[in-house]
């Protein structure tokens, strides 16, 4: 625009050395360089402009003025540089500027740089005139040309970014009406649309597939208005192909001037700001058709009104409008126009034959979605999946083709050394301790199949007679029974007797313990909460008081099952399943292997006789659960986080609306911090989607998924243990063999390692009696292999004998000793990697590990404790505040090998690789604080007192007592008996609401898993310190130790 309005004329000069003007003999003398701005044919600028230039050149006033006008430093420097090359003269410039308006000053500053930096436009003017002469008859001179252009173009340029204009469009600017001039604004979008379609069809070698109904209407309506609303799949390329087909038909089928129907006379619009100009454009002569992408411009009320105006203009001026819509958008558009001009077209998907033509040479390629590589030919065969529809949608063909791969990628299963030995997966029926139900479920109890004498003995043992517990109701029951039958064989209440109970009791507080062999009582209890149990007859002492729950009132929360029996009864499959086990039984390994099998298969995910197109694995601890979003939105957020493409997310969302297309594995529900968010999330799972949720035993009833099918994983058999150990060491051997081969090591080392591996396998078989119940847990079996492989492979030059391998660890094998040595191994590996300290140097003095790694391990322990017990004080934040170079320290924490660190700005969360690492470090934290009476002693003691009788947390205290009995480098104080008793004192502390049965139950849990040697060690400690320990603690522990010895 400025080129057309302004020019800068430059006279050149020739300068000599020293900057003075000289003329040499034989050379033509020239004047010095002077730049003069011409403005509207006036020599130099206005008086105000001259005053401004002079001030900028000669005083600080110019700087102050530009600062006041908020000019940047760069802008100031440019203005100064150009002003210094302009020769002006103005008397009293400050007085001149005092009368000037701020707007005119700003305008001059804005234009100065552009005016100065333009080259001379004389040649440009001549060239343009030469190009257009003879083409535009009405222009007779250069000045006439520029005046005409300026009039027509000045307003148009202010509306948006102009396209590159050729001489056809310049003629329109000069001679056309306002509608045709505004039509030029659509050129950019139209050309971009054309290029995009041409590129994608050329890349895909796609032949034209016009829309038959639309093509016919265009042929038959050349003199009438047309309004077409097009929806369906692959709309844009199909509409473009239809227009091209129509234009090729014009000479044969249209009895009108061909010049109207040309490729440059239709337009495409996807910018909302252009909508209000389209009615004027349709009024012009050039544009006969406008395509509007309604899905891109939006559907608010203003846009809908503008679209109605466009339709009215099309009818008034006999023009054509094609609206690209979806079904929802079509409903929002006004339906008032029901004339023959309106046509609704649904673009169908490509047929199988058309798809094969599009992908003829690509059918053997693979399309990765998530972690699975899907062969294109298999996708095309699954017509029920929306993935098939996406492929048949021309809009996505370009994206899909760029994703295609020649080879199927291999899915790397995230298991140690990629080893998976399946343990039996069974349908489960939970077993409960009767005591837990009586203590924790506020409901009337109907129990079937129990001997009354056994029950009486149990109740007298469990409950403190000085407290109002549910056994009080049981006593009332006994007294009534004895009045009627001294043999206590009466097992059935009448309705009248039930009324007598209810009449004398508060229905909200007192529960009835009823022994019953029939179903009559259920009707009498329908207005009260009740639970119906079946007693389990079992010879094993620990199961004497176990029951199955047959039925219970809605809204009751059951306690944690202590184990699961196999459910043999077959029933209808529910779309939801729960896998519940104790920690370490391989829930996550099972899930990861299911994903591996799915990704490696050439078809979908097969389960329960069905084949699902999709299997989605989501660790719930990492899932973006948000109570403000629905289930599908949260799944979409997860996929976006995993970097799925938009069209891939669309496919999954659509397939979630269909039966048996999507299967979702939701792993580790027990690790979600907010149970309410989890409950809401699970309650929204659509009935069309099948899902498997894994959780630990204690959390299964909190999920409140009463209709879900329940499954569990059994422990390893002897054979499965041997298989895992064999595969683990074989994998280690192969890895080491590859390293040796690269280093050209001798085969002697490998042979020696093979010998050690065989020793360890034989050792396991020989000692199976001592620790088979521990290694039957898959995670403990893994830990065992990691520890012993570390001993073997890190000591290949040492003389590893059976005696070396048969260390104290093997004799005192517990979960705690395995975890202790494993964590120590990870710390040593970290110190070796980061600080280049040889392991032999660390092992030479046991105190070195504690000293070198104390800051790291203490921080991890506090992360673990905070995540387990959620204390009021944030002990992690307090810990990090005391650490210098916090960011560098946290970088080290990230690579310790026990998990991953998330967060920033002081808000951090450590995601442990396995929940048992977190529980072990929590237990270690409790002992450390008690032993050393450390900073968080009170918080640790409070956590023990508050949670010791909660069955959801007792496995942590069990770990703590196992750590407590063994001396480890991280807690050297435990070598003294008086220190080993400190934890027991806190666990056995008798507060006002503590009963002996509760303590006995806690101690039984803690001692379960002690080796014979550890039991004897604890017994010896108690004898030595009998004077220091409370009598009740001694007597209760003695009783539990005797029971453990008998076992």
Short mmCIF file of C-alpha atoms in Angstrom, two decimals, residues 446-815:
data_model
loop_
_atom_site.label_atom_id
_atom_site.label_comp_id
_atom_site.label_asym_id
_atom_site.label_seq_id
_atom_site.Cartn_x
_atom_site.Cartn_y
_atom_site.Cartn_z
CA UNK A 446 -28.18 -64.60 60.13
CA UNK A 447 -25.68 -67.45 60.30
CA UNK A 448 -26.31 -70.93 59.02
CA UNK A 449 -24.56 -74.21 59.77
CA UNK A 450 -22.67 -73.29 62.96
CA UNK A 451 -22.54 -75.25 66.20
CA UNK A 452 -23.85 -73.07 69.04
CA UNK A 453 -21.17 -74.18 71.50
CA UNK A 454 -18.37 -73.21 69.09
CA UNK A 455 -19.99 -69.84 68.56
CA UNK A 456 -20.42 -69.22 72.27
CA UNK A 457 -16.78 -70.06 72.92
CA UNK A 458 -15.67 -67.75 70.12
CA UNK A 459 -17.76 -64.78 71.31
CA UNK A 460 -16.50 -65.08 74.88
CA UNK A 461 -12.93 -64.97 73.56
CA UNK A 462 -13.36 -62.13 71.09
CA UNK A 463 -15.24 -59.49 73.01
CA UNK A 464 -14.47 -57.48 76.11
CA UNK A 465 -17.40 -58.13 78.46
CA UNK A 466 -17.15 -54.65 79.92
CA UNK A 467 -17.98 -53.08 76.55
CA UNK A 468 -21.24 -52.96 74.67
CA UNK A 469 -20.35 -55.02 71.64
CA UNK A 470 -22.59 -57.13 69.48
CA UNK A 471 -21.99 -60.16 71.65
CA UNK A 472 -24.45 -58.61 74.12
CA UNK A 473 -27.24 -59.39 71.71
CA UNK A 474 -25.85 -62.88 71.36
CA UNK A 475 -26.05 -63.31 75.16
CA UNK A 476 -29.68 -62.27 75.08
CA UNK A 477 -30.22 -64.85 72.41
CA UNK A 478 -28.62 -67.58 74.54
CA UNK A 479 -30.72 -66.73 77.56
CA UNK A 480 -33.93 -66.99 75.54
CA UNK A 481 -32.89 -70.28 73.97
CA UNK A 482 -32.02 -71.86 77.33
CA UNK A 483 -35.43 -70.98 78.74
CA UNK A 484 -37.05 -73.10 76.09
CA UNK A 485 -34.55 -75.87 75.54
CA UNK A 486 -31.77 -76.76 77.94
CA UNK A 487 -29.93 -78.73 75.28
CA UNK A 488 -29.44 -75.57 73.23
CA UNK A 489 -30.54 -77.20 69.98
CA UNK A 490 -33.13 -74.60 69.09
CA UNK A 491 -31.98 -73.03 65.83
CA UNK A 492 -34.95 -71.10 64.55
CA UNK A 493 -36.80 -68.01 65.72
CA UNK A 494 -40.50 -67.56 65.30
CA UNK A 495 -41.83 -64.20 64.20
CA UNK A 496 -43.21 -63.55 67.69
CA UNK A 497 -39.82 -64.14 69.27
CA UNK A 498 -38.21 -61.81 66.77
CA UNK A 499 -40.71 -59.12 67.76
CA UNK A 500 -39.77 -59.60 71.41
CA UNK A 501 -36.16 -58.82 70.53
CA UNK A 502 -37.03 -55.76 68.49
CA UNK A 503 -39.45 -54.41 71.08
CA UNK A 504 -36.81 -54.16 73.77
CA UNK A 505 -33.92 -52.77 71.75
CA UNK A 506 -32.85 -49.72 69.79
CA UNK A 507 -33.02 -50.81 66.17
CA UNK A 508 -30.22 -48.45 65.16
CA UNK A 509 -27.67 -49.65 67.71
CA UNK A 510 -28.25 -53.29 68.63
CA UNK A 511 -27.81 -56.10 66.15
CA UNK A 512 -29.29 -59.57 66.40
CA UNK A 513 -27.19 -62.67 65.98
CA UNK A 514 -29.64 -65.26 64.67
CA UNK A 515 -28.99 -68.90 63.99
CA UNK A 516 -31.24 -70.10 61.25
CA UNK A 517 -31.55 -72.89 58.70
CA UNK A 518 -34.20 -71.33 56.52
CA UNK A 519 -35.11 -68.13 54.72
CA UNK A 520 -38.17 -67.10 56.76
CA UNK A 521 -36.29 -64.49 58.79
CA UNK A 522 -35.28 -62.42 55.76
CA UNK A 523 -38.82 -61.08 55.37
CA UNK A 524 -38.91 -60.10 59.04
CA UNK A 525 -35.61 -58.20 58.67
CA UNK A 526 -36.41 -56.38 55.45
CA UNK A 527 -36.68 -53.03 57.25
CA UNK A 528 -33.33 -53.50 59.02
CA UNK A 529 -29.78 -53.99 57.75
CA UNK A 530 -28.91 -57.66 57.80
CA UNK A 531 -26.25 -60.02 56.51
CA UNK A 532 -26.70 -63.71 55.82
CA UNK A 533 -23.70 -66.02 56.36
CA UNK A 534 -22.81 -69.64 55.72
CA UNK A 535 -20.44 -71.14 58.25
CA UNK A 536 -17.46 -73.02 56.74
CA UNK A 537 -16.65 -76.33 58.35
CA UNK A 538 -12.90 -76.80 58.17
CA UNK A 539 -10.35 -78.85 60.06
CA UNK A 540 -7.64 -76.17 59.87
CA UNK A 541 -7.63 -74.24 63.15
CA UNK A 542 -7.25 -70.85 61.54
CA UNK A 543 -10.49 -71.36 59.60
CA UNK A 544 -12.70 -72.56 62.44
CA UNK A 545 -14.59 -69.26 62.49
CA UNK A 546 -14.62 -68.42 58.78
CA UNK A 547 -17.77 -67.78 56.76
CA UNK A 548 -19.06 -67.10 53.27
CA UNK A 549 -21.39 -64.13 52.78
CA UNK A 550 -24.50 -65.25 50.96
CA UNK A 551 -26.50 -62.02 50.97
CA UNK A 552 -26.47 -58.59 52.62
CA UNK A 553 -28.44 -55.35 52.62
CA UNK A 554 -27.54 -52.71 50.09
CA UNK A 555 -25.25 -50.02 51.47
CA UNK A 556 -23.31 -52.23 53.88
CA UNK A 557 -19.51 -52.32 53.53
CA UNK A 558 -17.98 -55.71 54.27
CA UNK A 559 -14.58 -56.13 55.93
CA UNK A 560 -11.51 -57.46 54.14
CA UNK A 561 -11.66 -61.12 53.06
CA UNK A 562 -8.75 -63.08 54.51
CA UNK A 563 -8.55 -65.37 51.46
CA UNK A 564 -10.53 -66.72 48.52
CA UNK A 565 -11.97 -70.10 47.69
CA UNK A 566 -12.60 -71.21 44.13
CA UNK A 567 -16.13 -70.51 42.96
CA UNK A 568 -17.39 -73.52 41.04
CA UNK A 569 -20.90 -72.25 40.32
CA UNK A 570 -21.24 -70.92 36.79
CA UNK A 571 -23.31 -67.81 36.20
CA UNK A 572 -23.92 -65.12 33.62
CA UNK A 573 -20.83 -63.02 32.90
CA UNK A 574 -20.95 -59.41 34.03
CA UNK A 575 -19.31 -56.64 32.00
CA UNK A 576 -17.23 -55.78 35.09
CA UNK A 577 -14.69 -58.07 36.77
CA UNK A 578 -12.52 -57.63 39.85
CA UNK A 579 -9.22 -59.41 40.43
CA UNK A 580 -8.48 -59.30 44.16
CA UNK A 581 -5.37 -60.72 45.84
CA UNK A 582 -2.87 -59.87 48.51
CA UNK A 583 0.15 -57.79 47.53
CA UNK A 584 2.75 -59.53 45.39
CA UNK A 585 0.50 -62.16 43.82
CA UNK A 586 1.12 -60.79 40.33
CA UNK A 587 -1.92 -58.66 39.52
CA UNK A 588 0.08 -56.11 37.51
CA UNK A 589 2.18 -58.85 35.89
CA UNK A 590 -1.04 -60.58 34.83
CA UNK A 591 -2.36 -57.32 33.33
CA UNK A 592 0.88 -56.54 31.49
CA UNK A 593 0.98 -60.04 30.05
CA UNK A 594 -2.62 -59.66 28.83
CA UNK A 595 -1.56 -56.47 27.04
CA UNK A 596 1.49 -58.24 25.62
CA UNK A 597 -0.63 -61.12 24.26
CA UNK A 598 -3.06 -58.63 22.72
CA UNK A 599 -0.32 -56.53 21.10
CA UNK A 600 1.45 -59.59 19.72
CA UNK A 601 -1.72 -61.15 18.28
CA UNK A 602 -2.84 -60.52 14.72
CA UNK A 603 -6.45 -60.09 15.82
CA UNK A 604 -8.21 -58.51 18.82
CA UNK A 605 -8.26 -59.35 22.53
CA UNK A 606 -9.91 -62.69 23.22
CA UNK A 607 -11.65 -63.19 26.56
CA UNK A 608 -14.63 -65.24 27.78
CA UNK A 609 -15.41 -66.42 24.26
CA UNK A 610 -15.49 -62.88 22.86
CA UNK A 611 -13.04 -60.93 20.69
CA UNK A 612 -12.63 -57.27 21.57
CA UNK A 613 -11.14 -54.85 19.05
CA UNK A 614 -9.46 -52.80 21.76
CA UNK A 615 -7.63 -53.54 24.98
CA UNK A 616 -6.70 -50.47 27.00
CA UNK A 617 -4.43 -50.72 30.07
CA UNK A 618 -4.62 -47.89 32.62
CA UNK A 619 -2.66 -47.90 35.92
CA UNK A 620 -5.16 -46.07 38.13
CA UNK A 621 -2.44 -44.46 40.26
CA UNK A 622 -1.45 -42.43 37.15
CA UNK A 623 -4.96 -41.91 35.76
CA UNK A 624 -6.31 -38.32 35.56
CA UNK A 625 -9.38 -38.95 37.74
CA UNK A 626 -11.42 -35.78 37.95
CA UNK A 627 -14.84 -35.63 39.57
CA UNK A 628 -15.90 -32.82 37.23
CA UNK A 629 -15.53 -35.04 34.13
CA UNK A 630 -17.44 -38.08 32.95
CA UNK A 631 -15.89 -41.49 32.30
CA UNK A 632 -15.31 -40.98 28.58
CA UNK A 633 -13.70 -37.57 29.09
CA UNK A 634 -11.25 -39.08 31.57
CA UNK A 635 -10.40 -41.90 29.17
CA UNK A 636 -9.89 -39.31 26.43
CA UNK A 637 -7.51 -37.34 28.68
CA UNK A 638 -5.56 -40.51 29.38
CA UNK A 639 -5.20 -41.30 25.66
CA UNK A 640 -4.11 -37.73 24.95
CA UNK A 641 -1.52 -38.04 27.72
CA UNK A 642 -0.27 -41.22 25.99
CA UNK A 643 0.06 -39.18 22.74
CA UNK A 644 -2.71 -40.83 20.78
CA UNK A 645 -3.68 -38.88 17.66
CA UNK A 646 -7.08 -37.19 17.48
CA UNK A 647 -8.50 -39.64 14.97
CA UNK A 648 -7.32 -42.59 17.08
CA UNK A 649 -9.07 -41.16 20.14
CA UNK A 650 -12.20 -40.67 18.01
CA UNK A 651 -12.14 -44.33 16.99
CA UNK A 652 -11.96 -45.59 20.57
CA UNK A 653 -14.65 -43.18 21.80
CA UNK A 654 -17.00 -44.35 19.06
CA UNK A 655 -16.29 -48.05 19.66
CA UNK A 656 -17.05 -47.55 23.36
CA UNK A 657 -20.68 -47.05 22.32
CA UNK A 658 -20.82 -50.61 20.95
CA UNK A 659 -21.11 -53.94 22.74
CA UNK A 660 -17.97 -56.06 23.11
CA UNK A 661 -15.62 -53.74 21.21
CA UNK A 662 -13.59 -52.20 24.07
CA UNK A 663 -12.03 -53.94 27.07
CA UNK A 664 -10.31 -51.78 29.69
CA UNK A 665 -7.93 -53.01 32.39
CA UNK A 666 -7.86 -50.67 35.40
CA UNK A 667 -4.89 -51.71 37.49
CA UNK A 668 -4.26 -51.09 41.20
CA UNK A 669 -7.50 -49.51 42.39
CA UNK A 670 -6.10 -49.66 45.93
CA UNK A 671 -3.43 -47.10 45.03
CA UNK A 672 -5.88 -44.29 44.20
CA UNK A 673 -5.61 -41.53 46.80
CA UNK A 674 -9.20 -40.33 46.62
CA UNK A 675 -11.71 -43.22 47.04
CA UNK A 676 -14.67 -40.96 46.20
CA UNK A 677 -13.22 -40.05 42.80
CA UNK A 678 -12.51 -43.73 42.12
CA UNK A 679 -16.02 -44.77 43.14
CA UNK A 680 -17.53 -42.13 40.86
CA UNK A 681 -15.20 -43.09 38.01
CA UNK A 682 -16.07 -46.81 38.25
CA UNK A 683 -19.79 -46.15 38.57
CA UNK A 684 -19.74 -44.42 35.16
CA UNK A 685 -18.29 -47.33 33.17
CA UNK A 686 -20.79 -47.80 30.31
CA UNK A 687 -22.53 -51.16 30.13
CA UNK A 688 -21.17 -51.58 26.57
CA UNK A 689 -17.58 -51.48 27.87
CA UNK A 690 -16.08 -54.50 29.61
CA UNK A 691 -13.58 -53.75 32.35
CA UNK A 692 -11.30 -55.64 34.69
CA UNK A 693 -10.29 -53.89 37.92
CA UNK A 694 -7.40 -55.18 40.03
CA UNK A 695 -7.10 -54.42 43.71
CA UNK A 696 -5.78 -55.79 46.96
CA UNK A 697 -8.06 -57.79 49.25
CA UNK A 698 -8.73 -55.03 51.73
CA UNK A 699 -10.07 -52.69 49.03
CA UNK A 700 -12.40 -55.01 47.15
CA UNK A 701 -15.55 -54.23 49.15
CA UNK A 702 -14.84 -50.50 49.14
CA UNK A 703 -15.25 -50.44 45.36
CA UNK A 704 -18.99 -51.05 45.84
CA UNK A 705 -19.29 -53.05 42.63
CA UNK A 706 -21.68 -55.66 43.97
CA UNK A 707 -22.55 -57.06 40.54
CA UNK A 708 -18.96 -57.50 39.36
CA UNK A 709 -17.54 -60.99 38.83
CA UNK A 710 -14.80 -61.74 41.34
CA UNK A 711 -11.52 -63.46 40.43
CA UNK A 712 -8.24 -64.12 42.15
CA UNK A 713 -4.75 -65.42 41.39
CA UNK A 714 -3.46 -68.48 43.20
CA UNK A 715 0.09 -68.78 44.51
CA UNK A 716 2.87 -70.45 42.56
CA UNK A 717 3.02 -74.21 42.64
CA UNK A 718 6.40 -75.91 43.22
CA UNK A 719 6.71 -76.41 39.48
CA UNK A 720 5.92 -72.76 38.73
CA UNK A 721 8.52 -71.61 41.28
CA UNK A 722 11.20 -73.77 39.62
CA UNK A 723 10.18 -72.53 36.17
CA UNK A 724 10.45 -68.90 37.24
CA UNK A 725 13.86 -69.38 38.90
CA UNK A 726 15.15 -71.28 35.88
CA UNK A 727 13.90 -68.67 33.36
CA UNK A 728 15.19 -65.78 35.47
CA UNK A 729 18.75 -67.11 35.69
CA UNK A 730 18.68 -68.18 32.04
CA UNK A 731 17.77 -64.61 31.04
CA UNK A 732 20.58 -63.28 33.23
CA UNK A 733 23.00 -65.77 31.66
CA UNK A 734 22.02 -64.70 28.13
CA UNK A 735 22.46 -61.04 28.98
CA UNK A 736 25.86 -61.66 30.54
CA UNK A 737 26.80 -63.91 27.63
CA UNK A 738 26.14 -61.07 25.19
CA UNK A 739 28.30 -58.74 27.27
CA UNK A 740 31.11 -61.31 27.42
CA UNK A 741 30.90 -61.85 23.66
CA UNK A 742 31.22 -58.10 23.04
CA UNK A 743 34.19 -57.89 25.37
CA UNK A 744 35.68 -61.10 23.91
CA UNK A 745 35.85 -62.55 27.42
CA UNK A 746 36.82 -66.15 27.94
CA UNK A 747 34.14 -68.79 28.31
CA UNK A 748 35.58 -69.71 31.69
CA UNK A 749 33.54 -67.04 33.51
CA UNK A 750 30.33 -68.19 31.85
CA UNK A 751 30.94 -71.79 32.81
CA UNK A 752 31.59 -70.77 36.40
CA UNK A 753 28.35 -68.76 36.51
CA UNK A 754 26.44 -71.71 35.06
CA UNK A 755 27.82 -73.82 37.88
CA UNK A 756 26.66 -71.27 40.48
CA UNK A 757 23.19 -71.09 38.92
CA UNK A 758 22.81 -74.85 39.17
CA UNK A 759 23.89 -74.68 42.81
CA UNK A 760 21.22 -72.12 43.64
CA UNK A 761 18.49 -74.15 41.90
CA UNK A 762 19.53 -77.29 43.81
CA UNK A 763 19.68 -75.25 47.00
CA UNK A 764 16.12 -74.04 46.50
CA UNK A 765 14.88 -77.59 45.99
CA UNK A 766 16.72 -78.83 49.08
CA UNK A 767 15.39 -76.03 51.28
CA UNK A 768 11.86 -75.97 49.93
CA UNK A 769 10.38 -76.96 53.30
CA UNK A 770 11.84 -73.86 54.96
CA UNK A 771 10.52 -71.21 52.60
CA UNK A 772 8.15 -72.69 50.04
CA UNK A 773 5.21 -70.67 51.42
CA UNK A 774 7.17 -67.46 50.81
CA UNK A 775 8.49 -68.18 47.31
CA UNK A 776 5.06 -69.28 46.18
CA UNK A 777 4.22 -65.56 46.15
CA UNK A 778 5.37 -64.35 42.69
CA UNK A 779 6.84 -61.03 43.83
CA UNK A 780 8.84 -62.66 46.64
CA UNK A 781 10.10 -65.23 44.15
CA UNK A 782 11.32 -62.37 41.94
CA UNK A 783 13.07 -60.66 44.87
CA UNK A 784 14.78 -63.92 45.82
CA UNK A 785 16.10 -64.34 42.26
CA UNK A 786 17.31 -60.72 42.08
CA UNK A 787 19.23 -61.03 45.35
CA UNK A 788 20.92 -64.31 44.56
CA UNK A 789 21.66 -63.41 40.95
CA UNK A 790 23.33 -60.28 42.27
CA UNK A 791 25.50 -62.39 44.57
CA UNK A 792 26.46 -64.74 41.76
CA UNK A 793 26.98 -62.31 38.88
CA UNK A 794 28.77 -59.68 40.95
CA UNK A 795 31.16 -62.27 42.38
CA UNK A 796 32.19 -64.39 39.43
CA UNK A 797 35.83 -64.35 40.48
CA UNK A 798 35.08 -65.37 44.05
CA UNK A 799 34.80 -68.96 45.20
CA UNK A 800 31.01 -69.18 45.47
CA UNK A 801 30.23 -72.38 47.34
CA UNK A 802 27.04 -73.88 48.68
CA UNK A 803 28.03 -72.53 52.08
CA UNK A 804 28.38 -69.00 50.63
CA UNK A 805 25.00 -69.20 49.00
CA UNK A 806 23.38 -70.78 52.03
CA UNK A 807 23.63 -67.51 53.96
CA UNK A 808 21.59 -66.36 56.96
CA UNK A 809 19.13 -64.91 54.45
CA UNK A 810 18.13 -68.40 53.39
CA UNK A 811 17.53 -69.55 56.95
CA UNK A 812 15.61 -66.40 57.95
CA UNK A 813 13.70 -65.94 54.73
CA UNK A 814 10.81 -63.49 55.21
CA UNK A 815 9.31 -60.81 53.02
#
